[in-house]
Amino acid sequence: MLPRSSTASTTGSGLNALGSAVLSTSPPASSVLATLEPVSRASDVDEADLGPSTSGSQAVSSTSSASAEFDSDGQQVPIEVHPTFSPHAPYPGRVKIIVEATTFWAHKDVLHFASPFFEAALSGNWSESSGQDPAKRTSISSVITISQPPPIPGDPAAMVGTPRSSTFSASVTQSNVTAEEDSSSWKSSRSNLHSKPLSSVQSDESSPDTDTDLDLFSGDPEDDPESQSDDERRRAQQQRLKSLQRLDGADKNPRTDRRKQRKSAPPPLRAARSQPVEAVVVLKEERATTFHDFLKFIYPNLDCTIAWNNVEGLFNIAQKLLVSSLQSACMNFLLTHAAGKPIKAMRIAELFEEEELYREASRFVLDNPEGWPEEELKTISQETLLKLEKKRNWFLERLIKLGLTNISAQYTCCPTCPDPSICARTLEDRWRAAYSASFRFGPAQPSMVYRYLRLLEGVSPQLTLTHLACQIHAKSWVATLFDRMFSLDTTVPMGPRVPGATSGPRRHFLYCSLKGEPPKRKTVALGI
């Protein structure tokens, strides 16, 4: 048995390593900053800001600017995206998402069902526009900002932003023309143009109806004086030629002239909006690589690999965009791989307030207190460092107190034992050898102490008593002494036993709780 002073000095370096780490201030809480631009034509794009804030979405993206790739001119370099998110895909998406310098073309239906955030963003049912008929707005899109409340609650004029001036067509900016009326007028005017015979078209070249039909296809001539003068000269020249054709009697094949007229006419507006952009979303505080992995996760034909280099960003964006399936996948990875990087797992648990992850990661940190560099310890908070130090001190105090137990005087063998004194003396020798082995390779580790002093394993020669009943009783008595000393809960849970589950405490029994531990009932070890 080691004296109290030697044990305290042996573990002093471990306590100083935990206590001397300085906390670096946690990154500020971040929010989703996005720009949504619902449009009905490819050329009508109006910008609007979106910024929903969610609890627990801490500043993981604060390191995005430092890790982004830049070229020689200091500009961000776009990443290489999957062909599914390219505009040249066989079935391209119509939602344009800009993250850093990379543009993703996603599909509205996939985003709608994957994230409630995108469902609300792409639906357009905002409180700012709920007071008006969507078909009679002054603009196709309005400035929508949900990160800040409106200056005057309930005032639609203060909520709706000032629309941009549109040069696409005169019917786009009219406020008293509904979408149905616009479509019907376009169809009727086009049918009037093609239903008239060639003779009526030739005789009514300068009529107002013909001018209106031509303006529908070619746009508003008042916006461009040069094009207006060119059109007038072209019309005058065509009228002179057609007058000469009438005088010469050359107009004998109207079908050929009709084909020429169709070829010379400008293409209709419907061809320009065959693939319209449904929305434009700009994510200002996300990394392009993280969002690329997010899209690969939500698309059914793609696979996203979660690893230590992207789990923090994916967990952050999953909480921001309210994707519970991605949160579960990230949590499953962190719980099963916490032994690899427990310090990073504890930091993520602190940022997102995950109690289970915090507890599991602290088990591996406490099991090797001197195995972590100071740079990693600085990433967790001062409160967590204090918890780790207090838990380590408590463990060492209980271990020293356990070493003062007089096994031979307190142990009583089973009633069928032929010689209880020999069993008690043998158990005392093996237990003292196991206690000394706990400090063989440096400061005591909870997992090694559990193996040596509770299971009586790893010590040569092993405990061997004459009768099997004495052997079982001795190991049970030592395990009970260990559990009482370290306040381990050995209560068997109610209900059916899970196949493969082990009863009793775990080997990494020492842990810290994120929100404090509930008060425990005081227990006294045997012989203390």
Short mmCIF file of C-alpha atoms in Angstrom, two decimals:
data_model
loop_
_atom_site.label_atom_id
_atom_site.label_comp_id
_atom_site.label_asym_id
_atom_site.label_seq_id
_atom_site.Cartn_x
_atom_site.Cartn_y
_atom_site.Cartn_z
CA MET A 1 0.00 0.00 0.00
CA LEU A 2 1.28 3.43 -0.96
CA PRO A 3 1.25 6.20 1.66
CA ARG A 4 -1.02 9.20 1.22
CA SER A 5 1.82 11.62 0.48
CA SER A 6 3.37 9.52 -2.28
CA THR A 7 0.03 9.01 -3.99
CA ALA A 8 -0.81 12.70 -3.90
CA SER A 9 2.58 13.65 -5.33
CA THR A 10 2.27 11.05 -8.05
CA THR A 11 -1.02 12.46 -9.24
CA GLY A 12 -0.17 16.12 -8.74
CA SER A 13 1.10 16.56 -12.27
CA GLY A 14 -2.16 15.22 -13.65
CA LEU A 15 -4.19 17.69 -11.61
CA ASN A 16 -1.98 20.59 -12.63
CA ALA A 17 -2.32 19.64 -16.28
CA LEU A 18 -6.08 19.88 -16.01
CA GLY A 19 -6.17 22.96 -13.82
CA SER A 20 -3.61 25.05 -15.71
CA ALA A 21 -5.49 24.99 -19.02
CA VAL A 22 -6.88 28.41 -19.90
CA LEU A 23 -10.31 28.68 -21.43
CA SER A 24 -10.59 30.29 -24.81
CA THR A 25 -13.80 32.20 -25.14
CA SER A 26 -16.52 30.18 -26.87
CA PRO A 27 -17.40 31.40 -30.34
CA PRO A 28 -20.43 33.65 -30.45
CA ALA A 29 -23.75 32.17 -31.32
CA SER A 30 -24.39 32.19 -35.02
CA SER A 31 -27.58 32.38 -36.95
CA VAL A 32 -28.62 31.35 -40.38
CA LEU A 33 -28.33 34.26 -42.75
CA ALA A 34 -29.88 33.45 -46.07
CA THR A 35 -31.24 35.36 -49.03
CA LEU A 36 -34.41 34.04 -50.57
CA GLU A 37 -35.54 35.28 -53.96
CA PRO A 38 -38.77 33.63 -55.19
CA VAL A 39 -39.19 34.36 -58.90
CA SER A 40 -41.51 33.31 -61.70
CA ARG A 41 -39.18 34.05 -64.62
CA ALA A 42 -35.49 33.49 -65.06
CA SER A 43 -34.70 37.19 -65.42
CA ASP A 44 -36.88 38.50 -62.55
CA VAL A 45 -34.75 38.03 -59.42
CA ASP A 46 -35.38 40.15 -56.34
CA GLU A 47 -33.36 39.64 -53.20
CA ALA A 48 -34.61 39.16 -49.67
CA ASP A 49 -32.91 38.22 -46.41
CA LEU A 50 -33.77 35.28 -44.20
CA GLY A 51 -32.25 34.76 -40.78
CA PRO A 52 -33.99 32.27 -38.51
CA SER A 53 -32.19 31.71 -35.24
CA THR A 54 -32.31 28.35 -33.53
CA SER A 55 -31.29 27.35 -30.04
CA GLY A 56 -28.05 25.49 -29.80
CA SER A 57 -26.74 26.60 -33.18
CA GLN A 58 -23.46 27.88 -31.89
CA ALA A 59 -20.62 29.39 -33.84
CA VAL A 60 -19.20 26.42 -35.64
CA SER A 61 -19.04 28.44 -38.82
CA SER A 62 -16.70 30.98 -37.27
CA THR A 63 -13.78 28.96 -38.58
CA SER A 64 -15.16 28.76 -42.10
CA SER A 65 -13.31 31.81 -43.37
CA ALA A 66 -10.01 30.56 -42.04
CA SER A 67 -10.40 27.15 -43.69
CA ALA A 68 -11.75 28.38 -47.04
CA GLU A 69 -9.51 28.08 -50.10
CA PHE A 70 -8.28 31.25 -51.78
CA ASP A 71 -6.49 31.81 -55.04
CA SER A 72 -3.46 34.02 -55.69
CA ASP A 73 -5.68 37.12 -55.94
CA GLY A 74 -7.30 36.53 -52.56
CA GLN A 75 -10.63 35.35 -54.01
CA GLN A 76 -12.41 32.27 -52.71
CA VAL A 77 -12.17 29.26 -54.99
CA PRO A 78 -15.39 27.31 -55.66
CA ILE A 79 -15.31 23.68 -54.66
CA GLU A 80 -16.02 20.84 -57.04
CA VAL A 81 -19.67 19.84 -56.60
CA HIS A 82 -21.45 16.61 -57.47
CA PRO A 83 -22.98 16.55 -60.97
CA THR A 84 -26.44 16.35 -59.38
CA PHE A 85 -26.06 19.93 -58.15
CA SER A 86 -24.73 21.27 -61.45
CA PRO A 87 -26.86 23.33 -63.88
CA HIS A 88 -25.76 20.93 -66.63
CA ALA A 89 -27.25 17.86 -64.94
CA PRO A 90 -29.80 15.77 -66.90
CA TYR A 91 -32.46 16.86 -64.41
CA PRO A 92 -31.10 20.10 -62.92
CA GLY A 93 -32.53 21.77 -59.86
CA ARG A 94 -34.21 25.15 -60.01
CA VAL A 95 -33.29 26.43 -56.55
CA LYS A 96 -30.03 28.37 -56.70
CA ILE A 97 -28.11 28.19 -53.42
CA ILE A 98 -24.93 30.24 -53.05
CA VAL A 99 -22.49 29.30 -50.27
CA GLU A 100 -19.21 31.21 -50.20
CA ALA A 101 -18.01 31.13 -53.83
CA THR A 102 -19.85 27.92 -54.79
CA THR A 103 -23.27 27.72 -56.44
CA PHE A 104 -25.51 24.69 -55.92
CA TRP A 105 -28.58 23.95 -58.03
CA ALA A 106 -30.89 21.94 -55.78
CA HIS A 107 -34.37 20.56 -56.29
CA LYS A 108 -37.22 22.23 -54.48
CA ASP A 109 -39.08 19.03 -53.63
CA VAL A 110 -36.05 17.44 -51.97
CA LEU A 111 -35.35 20.55 -49.89
CA HIS A 112 -39.04 20.90 -49.02
CA PHE A 113 -39.30 17.44 -47.44
CA ALA A 114 -35.79 17.37 -45.95
CA SER A 115 -35.86 20.54 -43.86
CA PRO A 116 -38.69 22.53 -42.25
CA PHE A 117 -36.55 25.62 -42.76
CA PHE A 118 -36.47 25.18 -46.52
CA GLU A 119 -40.13 24.19 -46.48
CA ALA A 120 -41.02 27.54 -44.95
CA ALA A 121 -38.49 29.47 -47.01
CA LEU A 122 -39.49 28.09 -50.38
CA SER A 123 -43.24 28.11 -49.76
CA GLY A 124 -43.37 31.92 -49.61
CA ASN A 125 -46.05 32.00 -46.88
CA TRP A 126 -44.36 34.74 -44.86
CA SER A 127 -46.06 36.90 -42.27
CA GLU A 128 -44.83 39.96 -44.15
CA SER A 129 -46.91 39.04 -47.20
CA SER A 130 -49.93 37.42 -45.52
CA GLY A 131 -52.00 40.62 -45.61
CA GLN A 132 -52.17 40.79 -49.39
CA ASP A 133 -53.40 38.57 -52.17
CA PRO A 134 -50.27 36.86 -53.58
CA ALA A 135 -51.61 37.34 -57.13
CA LYS A 136 -52.04 41.13 -56.68
CA ARG A 137 -48.74 42.14 -55.13
CA THR A 138 -46.87 45.13 -56.43
CA SER A 139 -43.94 42.86 -57.22
CA ILE A 140 -43.34 39.22 -57.84
CA SER A 141 -41.16 39.00 -54.71
CA SER A 142 -40.83 41.10 -51.60
CA VAL A 143 -38.04 41.72 -49.14
CA ILE A 144 -38.54 39.22 -46.30
CA THR A 145 -36.47 39.47 -43.13
CA ILE A 146 -37.31 37.11 -40.28
CA SER A 147 -34.16 37.58 -38.25
CA GLN A 148 -35.42 40.95 -36.95
CA PRO A 149 -39.01 41.92 -36.08
CA PRO A 150 -40.73 44.64 -38.12
CA PRO A 151 -40.51 48.20 -36.74
CA ILE A 152 -44.30 48.45 -36.50
CA PRO A 153 -46.00 45.09 -35.75
CA GLY A 154 -48.97 44.42 -37.96
CA ASP A 155 -48.14 47.16 -40.47
CA PRO A 156 -48.01 45.56 -43.95
CA ALA A 157 -46.44 48.66 -45.45
CA ALA A 158 -43.48 48.40 -43.10
CA MET A 159 -43.10 44.69 -43.71
CA VAL A 160 -43.16 44.60 -47.49
CA GLY A 161 -39.91 45.79 -49.02
CA THR A 162 -39.57 48.15 -51.95
CA PRO A 163 -39.53 46.09 -55.16
CA ARG A 164 -36.90 46.51 -57.78
CA SER A 165 -37.76 47.94 -61.18
CA SER A 166 -38.29 45.18 -63.71
CA THR A 167 -37.38 45.59 -67.38
CA PHE A 168 -38.60 42.19 -68.50
CA SER A 169 -42.11 43.15 -69.57
CA ALA A 170 -44.69 45.76 -68.75
CA SER A 171 -47.07 43.14 -67.36
CA VAL A 172 -44.56 42.06 -64.70
CA THR A 173 -44.70 45.24 -62.64
CA GLN A 174 -48.44 45.90 -62.87
CA SER A 175 -50.15 45.59 -59.50
CA ASN A 176 -53.78 45.32 -60.66
CA VAL A 177 -53.34 42.44 -63.10
CA THR A 178 -53.58 38.97 -61.65
CA ALA A 179 -51.57 36.00 -62.80
CA GLU A 180 -54.63 34.39 -64.37
CA GLU A 181 -55.49 37.54 -66.31
CA ASP A 182 -51.90 37.86 -67.51
CA SER A 183 -51.86 34.29 -68.78
CA SER A 184 -55.28 34.56 -70.46
CA SER A 185 -54.40 37.85 -72.20
CA TRP A 186 -51.16 36.37 -73.49
CA LYS A 187 -52.93 33.31 -74.87
CA SER A 188 -55.76 35.33 -76.45
CA SER A 189 -53.38 37.78 -78.10
CA ARG A 190 -51.27 34.94 -79.48
CA SER A 191 -54.36 33.14 -80.80
CA ASN A 192 -55.52 36.36 -82.48
CA LEU A 193 -52.19 36.67 -84.21
CA HIS A 194 -52.21 33.14 -85.66
CA SER A 195 -55.96 32.91 -86.38
CA LYS A 196 -56.02 35.90 -88.74
CA PRO A 197 -55.56 35.11 -92.43
CA LEU A 198 -52.61 36.57 -94.21
CA SER A 199 -54.72 39.02 -96.15
CA SER A 200 -56.13 40.56 -92.98
CA VAL A 201 -52.67 40.78 -91.51
CA GLN A 202 -51.43 42.52 -94.60
CA SER A 203 -54.36 44.88 -94.72
CA ASP A 204 -54.12 45.73 -91.01
CA GLU A 205 -50.38 46.29 -90.71
CA SER A 206 -50.79 49.64 -89.01
CA SER A 207 -53.81 48.75 -86.86
CA PRO A 208 -53.55 49.05 -83.07
CA ASP A 209 -54.29 45.35 -82.52
CA THR A 210 -51.39 44.26 -84.65
CA ASP A 211 -49.07 46.67 -82.85
CA THR A 212 -50.17 45.24 -79.49
CA ASP A 213 -49.53 41.66 -80.62
CA LEU A 214 -46.06 42.52 -81.85
CA ASP A 215 -45.23 44.35 -78.64
CA LEU A 216 -46.15 41.26 -76.62
CA PHE A 217 -43.44 39.25 -78.30
CA SER A 218 -40.78 41.89 -78.73
CA GLY A 219 -41.23 43.77 -75.46
CA ASP A 220 -42.09 47.41 -74.82
CA PRO A 221 -40.66 49.54 -77.68
CA GLU A 222 -40.70 52.66 -75.55
CA ASP A 223 -37.86 51.32 -73.44
CA ASP A 224 -35.45 51.35 -76.43
CA PRO A 225 -35.72 54.32 -78.87
CA GLU A 226 -33.19 52.83 -81.29
CA SER A 227 -35.12 49.59 -81.62
CA GLN A 228 -38.33 51.62 -82.07
CA SER A 229 -36.87 53.58 -85.01
CA ASP A 230 -35.49 50.39 -86.55
CA ASP A 231 -38.88 48.71 -86.29
CA GLU A 232 -40.60 51.66 -87.92
CA ARG A 233 -38.13 51.66 -90.82
CA ARG A 234 -38.48 47.90 -91.19
CA ARG A 235 -42.27 48.13 -91.20
CA ALA A 236 -42.23 50.92 -93.78
CA GLN A 237 -39.93 48.92 -96.01
CA GLN A 238 -42.09 45.81 -95.69
CA GLN A 239 -45.19 47.83 -96.54
CA ARG A 240 -43.53 49.17 -99.71
CA LEU A 241 -42.44 45.69 -100.77
CA LYS A 242 -45.84 44.18 -100.12
CA SER A 243 -47.51 47.02 -102.03
CA LEU A 244 -45.28 46.27 -105.00
CA GLN A 245 -46.11 42.57 -104.68
CA ARG A 246 -49.83 43.34 -104.76
CA LEU A 247 -49.37 45.49 -107.88
CA ASP A 248 -47.28 42.82 -109.62
CA GLY A 249 -49.61 39.98 -108.53
CA ALA A 250 -46.76 38.09 -106.89
CA ASP A 251 -48.75 37.16 -103.79
CA LYS A 252 -49.88 33.74 -105.01
CA ASN A 253 -48.60 31.44 -102.24
CA PRO A 254 -49.77 32.71 -98.84
CA ARG A 255 -48.60 29.53 -97.10
CA THR A 256 -44.96 30.25 -97.98
CA ASP A 257 -45.29 33.83 -96.73
CA ARG A 258 -46.78 32.57 -93.49
CA ARG A 259 -43.80 30.30 -92.92
CA LYS A 260 -41.44 33.20 -93.58
CA GLN A 261 -43.36 35.37 -91.14
CA ARG A 262 -43.12 32.73 -88.42
CA LYS A 263 -39.38 32.34 -88.96
CA SER A 264 -38.76 36.09 -88.92
CA ALA A 265 -40.89 36.68 -85.81
CA PRO A 266 -38.98 36.76 -82.51
CA PRO A 267 -39.37 33.69 -80.24
CA PRO A 268 -42.23 33.86 -77.73
CA LEU A 269 -41.61 34.69 -74.09
CA ARG A 270 -42.61 31.19 -72.94
CA ALA A 271 -39.40 29.70 -74.33
CA ALA A 272 -37.34 32.04 -72.14
CA ARG A 273 -39.00 30.76 -68.98
CA SER A 274 -38.99 27.05 -69.77
CA GLN A 275 -36.56 26.51 -66.88
CA PRO A 276 -37.24 29.34 -64.43
CA VAL A 277 -35.28 29.87 -61.22
CA GLU A 278 -37.72 29.17 -58.41
CA ALA A 279 -35.62 30.73 -55.64
CA VAL A 280 -32.15 32.03 -54.87
CA VAL A 281 -30.83 31.31 -51.37
CA VAL A 282 -27.57 32.78 -50.09
CA LEU A 283 -26.13 31.15 -46.94
CA LYS A 284 -23.65 33.65 -45.56
CA GLU A 285 -22.22 31.84 -42.53
CA GLU A 286 -21.80 28.30 -43.83
CA ARG A 287 -18.96 26.46 -45.49
CA ALA A 288 -19.41 25.20 -49.01
CA THR A 289 -17.96 21.79 -48.15
CA THR A 290 -20.34 21.41 -45.21
CA PHE A 291 -23.38 22.32 -47.27
CA HIS A 292 -22.20 19.97 -50.01
CA ASP A 293 -22.14 17.12 -47.48
CA PHE A 294 -25.55 18.20 -46.23
CA LEU A 295 -27.03 17.97 -49.73
CA LYS A 296 -25.46 14.55 -50.24
CA PHE A 297 -27.10 13.41 -47.01
CA ILE A 298 -30.64 14.50 -47.89
CA TYR A 299 -30.56 13.26 -51.49
CA PRO A 300 -31.66 9.61 -51.72
CA ASN A 301 -29.26 8.74 -54.56
CA LEU A 302 -26.15 10.03 -52.76
CA ASP A 303 -24.22 8.96 -49.69
CA CYS A 304 -22.64 11.23 -47.08
CA THR A 305 -19.74 9.94 -45.02
CA ILE A 306 -19.63 11.44 -41.53
CA ALA A 307 -16.13 11.78 -40.09
CA TRP A 308 -14.28 13.91 -37.56
CA ASN A 309 -13.47 16.56 -40.18
CA ASN A 310 -17.14 17.31 -40.97
CA VAL A 311 -19.22 16.09 -38.02
CA GLU A 312 -19.12 19.44 -36.21
CA GLY A 313 -20.27 21.40 -39.25
CA LEU A 314 -22.96 18.86 -40.11
CA PHE A 315 -24.25 18.86 -36.54
CA ASN A 316 -24.40 22.65 -36.62
CA ILE A 317 -26.25 22.91 -39.93
CA ALA A 318 -28.59 20.09 -38.89
CA GLN A 319 -29.67 22.09 -35.86
CA LYS A 320 -30.02 25.30 -37.88
CA LEU A 321 -32.10 23.72 -40.63
CA LEU A 322 -33.99 21.41 -38.24
CA VAL A 323 -32.95 18.11 -39.86
CA SER A 324 -33.48 15.55 -37.11
CA SER A 325 -32.22 12.60 -39.15
CA LEU A 326 -28.85 14.28 -39.68
CA GLN A 327 -28.64 15.16 -35.99
CA SER A 328 -29.23 11.51 -35.08
CA ALA A 329 -26.57 10.35 -37.54
CA CYS A 330 -24.01 12.81 -36.17
CA MET A 331 -24.85 11.90 -32.58
CA ASN A 332 -24.50 8.20 -33.36
CA PHE A 333 -21.06 8.81 -34.86
CA LEU A 334 -19.90 10.90 -31.90
CA LEU A 335 -21.09 8.39 -29.31
CA THR A 336 -19.44 5.46 -31.05
CA HIS A 337 -16.18 7.31 -31.81
CA ALA A 338 -15.82 9.42 -28.67
CA ALA A 339 -12.80 7.41 -27.56
CA GLY A 340 -10.82 8.66 -30.57
CA LYS A 341 -11.14 12.39 -29.89
CA PRO A 342 -12.87 12.86 -26.53
CA ILE A 343 -11.79 16.50 -26.13
CA LYS A 344 -13.42 17.45 -29.42
CA ALA A 345 -16.49 15.42 -28.53
CA MET A 346 -16.80 17.29 -25.22
CA ARG A 347 -16.49 20.62 -27.05
CA ILE A 348 -19.30 19.67 -29.43
CA ALA A 349 -21.40 18.49 -26.49
CA GLU A 350 -20.85 21.85 -24.78
CA LEU A 351 -21.79 23.84 -27.87
CA PHE A 352 -25.00 21.94 -28.53
CA GLU A 353 -25.81 21.03 -24.90
CA GLU A 354 -25.83 17.27 -25.41
CA GLU A 355 -25.83 15.62 -21.99
CA GLU A 356 -25.26 12.05 -23.15
CA LEU A 357 -22.34 12.94 -25.41
CA TYR A 358 -20.79 15.10 -22.68
CA ARG A 359 -20.96 12.24 -20.20
CA GLU A 360 -19.55 9.63 -22.56
CA ALA A 361 -16.68 11.82 -23.73
CA SER A 362 -15.71 12.77 -20.18
CA ARG A 363 -15.18 9.10 -19.34
CA PHE A 364 -12.24 8.88 -21.75
CA VAL A 365 -10.83 12.26 -20.75
CA LEU A 366 -10.77 11.30 -17.07
CA ASP A 367 -9.30 7.90 -17.85
CA ASN A 368 -6.12 9.51 -19.23
CA PRO A 369 -5.74 12.92 -17.55
CA GLU A 370 -2.14 13.51 -18.68
CA GLY A 371 -2.57 12.32 -22.25
CA TRP A 372 -4.06 15.50 -23.73
CA PRO A 373 -2.03 18.48 -24.96
CA GLU A 374 -2.72 21.90 -23.54
CA GLU A 375 -3.88 23.22 -26.93
CA GLU A 376 -6.77 20.74 -26.95
CA LEU A 377 -7.70 21.47 -23.35
CA LYS A 378 -8.00 25.16 -24.20
CA THR A 379 -10.87 24.41 -26.57
CA ILE A 380 -13.22 23.42 -23.75
CA SER A 381 -14.65 25.79 -21.19
CA GLN A 382 -13.25 26.69 -17.80
CA GLU A 383 -16.29 25.19 -16.13
CA THR A 384 -15.63 21.85 -17.77
CA LEU A 385 -11.98 21.93 -16.74
CA LEU A 386 -13.05 22.59 -13.16
CA LYS A 387 -15.48 19.68 -13.27
CA LEU A 388 -12.76 17.36 -14.56
CA GLU A 389 -10.35 18.44 -11.83
CA LYS A 390 -12.92 18.00 -9.06
CA LYS A 391 -13.89 14.57 -10.34
CA ARG A 392 -10.27 13.52 -10.54
CA ASN A 393 -9.62 14.66 -6.97
CA TRP A 394 -12.69 12.81 -5.76
CA PHE A 395 -11.50 9.64 -7.49
CA LEU A 396 -8.03 9.83 -5.91
CA GLU A 397 -9.48 10.43 -2.45
CA ARG A 398 -11.75 7.39 -2.71
CA LEU A 399 -8.88 5.29 -4.09
CA ILE A 400 -6.64 6.18 -1.14
CA LYS A 401 -9.46 5.43 1.28
CA LEU A 402 -10.03 2.09 -0.42
CA GLY A 403 -6.37 1.22 0.04
CA LEU A 404 -6.71 1.60 3.82
CA THR A 405 -9.26 -1.22 4.03
CA ASN A 406 -8.16 -4.22 6.13
CA ILE A 407 -9.36 -7.07 3.93
CA SER A 408 -8.34 -9.95 6.19
CA ALA A 409 -10.16 -8.47 9.17
CA GLN A 410 -13.36 -7.53 7.34
CA TYR A 411 -13.81 -10.47 4.99
CA THR A 412 -15.98 -13.39 5.95
CA CYS A 413 -16.03 -16.39 3.63
CA CYS A 414 -19.10 -18.43 2.70
CA PRO A 415 -20.68 -20.73 5.32
CA THR A 416 -19.52 -23.88 3.50
CA CYS A 417 -15.85 -22.84 3.56
CA PRO A 418 -13.68 -25.39 5.42
CA ASP A 419 -11.03 -22.82 6.44
CA PRO A 420 -12.20 -19.14 6.34
CA SER A 421 -8.89 -17.76 7.64
CA ILE A 422 -6.90 -19.16 4.71
CA CYS A 423 -9.39 -17.72 2.22
CA ALA A 424 -9.23 -14.30 3.91
CA ARG A 425 -5.43 -14.28 3.93
CA THR A 426 -5.22 -15.37 0.28
CA LEU A 427 -7.70 -12.70 -0.76
CA GLU A 428 -5.73 -10.06 1.18
CA ASP A 429 -2.50 -10.93 -0.62
CA ARG A 430 -4.05 -10.89 -4.09
CA TRP A 431 -5.93 -7.67 -3.42
CA ARG A 432 -2.77 -5.86 -2.19
CA ALA A 433 -0.90 -6.97 -5.28
CA ALA A 434 -3.72 -5.62 -7.45
CA TYR A 435 -3.70 -2.31 -5.59
CA SER A 436 0.03 -1.89 -6.20
CA ALA A 437 -0.43 -2.74 -9.87
CA SER A 438 -2.85 0.19 -10.22
CA PHE A 439 0.10 2.63 -9.97
CA ARG A 440 2.60 0.56 -11.93
CA PHE A 441 2.53 2.65 -15.13
CA GLY A 442 1.95 6.11 -13.69
CA PRO A 443 -1.08 7.84 -12.18
CA ALA A 444 -4.01 5.58 -11.51
CA GLN A 445 -6.52 5.30 -14.33
CA PRO A 446 -10.18 4.52 -13.55
CA SER A 447 -10.37 1.76 -16.17
CA MET A 448 -7.26 0.00 -14.82
CA VAL A 449 -8.38 0.41 -11.22
CA TYR A 450 -11.70 -1.13 -12.18
CA ARG A 451 -9.96 -4.11 -13.74
CA TYR A 452 -7.47 -4.67 -10.93
CA LEU A 453 -9.49 -3.93 -7.80
CA ARG A 454 -13.02 -4.90 -8.83
CA LEU A 455 -12.50 -7.80 -11.22
CA LEU A 456 -9.15 -8.93 -9.72
CA GLU A 457 -7.74 -9.38 -13.23
CA GLY A 458 -4.33 -8.58 -14.68
CA VAL A 459 -2.43 -9.74 -11.58
CA SER A 460 -0.21 -12.79 -11.58
CA PRO A 461 -0.82 -15.18 -9.97
CA GLN A 462 -4.59 -14.85 -10.03
CA LEU A 463 -6.88 -15.45 -7.11
CA THR A 464 -7.37 -19.21 -6.73
CA LEU A 465 -9.27 -20.62 -3.77
CA THR A 466 -9.83 -24.28 -2.97
CA HIS A 467 -13.59 -24.35 -3.47
CA LEU A 468 -15.64 -22.77 -6.26
CA ALA A 469 -18.13 -21.34 -3.76
CA CYS A 470 -15.28 -19.57 -1.93
CA GLN A 471 -13.96 -18.19 -5.22
CA ILE A 472 -17.36 -16.78 -6.24
CA HIS A 473 -18.04 -15.35 -2.79
CA ALA A 474 -14.63 -13.61 -2.62
CA LYS A 475 -15.04 -11.91 -6.00
CA SER A 476 -18.57 -10.82 -5.14
CA TRP A 477 -17.41 -9.32 -1.83
CA VAL A 478 -14.58 -7.35 -3.52
CA ALA A 479 -16.94 -6.03 -6.23
CA THR A 480 -19.44 -4.87 -3.59
CA LEU A 481 -16.69 -3.10 -1.65
CA PHE A 482 -15.52 -1.32 -4.83
CA ASP A 483 -19.04 -0.27 -5.86
CA ARG A 484 -19.83 1.19 -2.46
CA MET A 485 -16.57 3.08 -2.27
CA PHE A 486 -17.06 4.79 -5.65
CA SER A 487 -20.86 5.11 -5.35
CA LEU A 488 -21.52 2.98 -8.42
CA ASP A 489 -25.13 2.16 -9.20
CA THR A 490 -25.53 -1.59 -9.61
CA THR A 491 -29.33 -1.61 -9.68
CA VAL A 492 -30.65 -4.06 -12.25
CA PRO A 493 -33.11 -2.28 -14.60
CA MET A 494 -36.70 -3.45 -14.73
CA GLY A 495 -38.10 -5.08 -17.85
CA PRO A 496 -36.65 -7.64 -20.26
CA ARG A 497 -32.88 -7.88 -20.47
CA VAL A 498 -31.32 -6.71 -23.70
CA PRO A 499 -29.39 -9.51 -25.46
CA GLY A 500 -25.68 -8.99 -25.14
CA ALA A 501 -25.96 -6.32 -22.43
CA THR A 502 -23.63 -6.60 -19.46
CA SER A 503 -24.88 -6.06 -15.94
CA GLY A 504 -23.07 -3.83 -13.51
CA PRO A 505 -21.07 -0.62 -14.02
CA ARG A 506 -18.84 0.06 -16.99
CA ARG A 507 -15.06 -0.09 -17.02
CA HIS A 508 -14.92 3.70 -17.58
CA PHE A 509 -17.08 4.42 -14.55
CA LEU A 510 -15.80 7.94 -13.84
CA TYR A 511 -17.61 10.73 -15.70
CA CYS A 512 -18.87 14.31 -15.44
CA SER A 513 -22.37 15.63 -16.07
CA LEU A 514 -23.10 18.69 -18.15
CA LYS A 515 -25.86 20.09 -15.95
CA GLY A 516 -24.66 18.85 -12.59
CA GLU A 517 -25.21 15.55 -10.86
CA PRO A 518 -28.26 14.79 -8.71
CA PRO A 519 -27.60 14.30 -5.00
CA LYS A 520 -26.69 10.73 -4.16
CA ARG A 521 -27.46 8.74 -1.09
CA LYS A 522 -24.43 8.47 1.17
CA THR A 523 -23.08 4.96 1.48
CA VAL A 524 -20.39 3.62 3.79
CA ALA A 525 -18.01 0.93 2.64
CA LEU A 526 -17.48 -2.19 4.65
CA GLY A 527 -14.84 -1.83 7.30
CA ILE A 528 -14.52 1.98 7.01
#
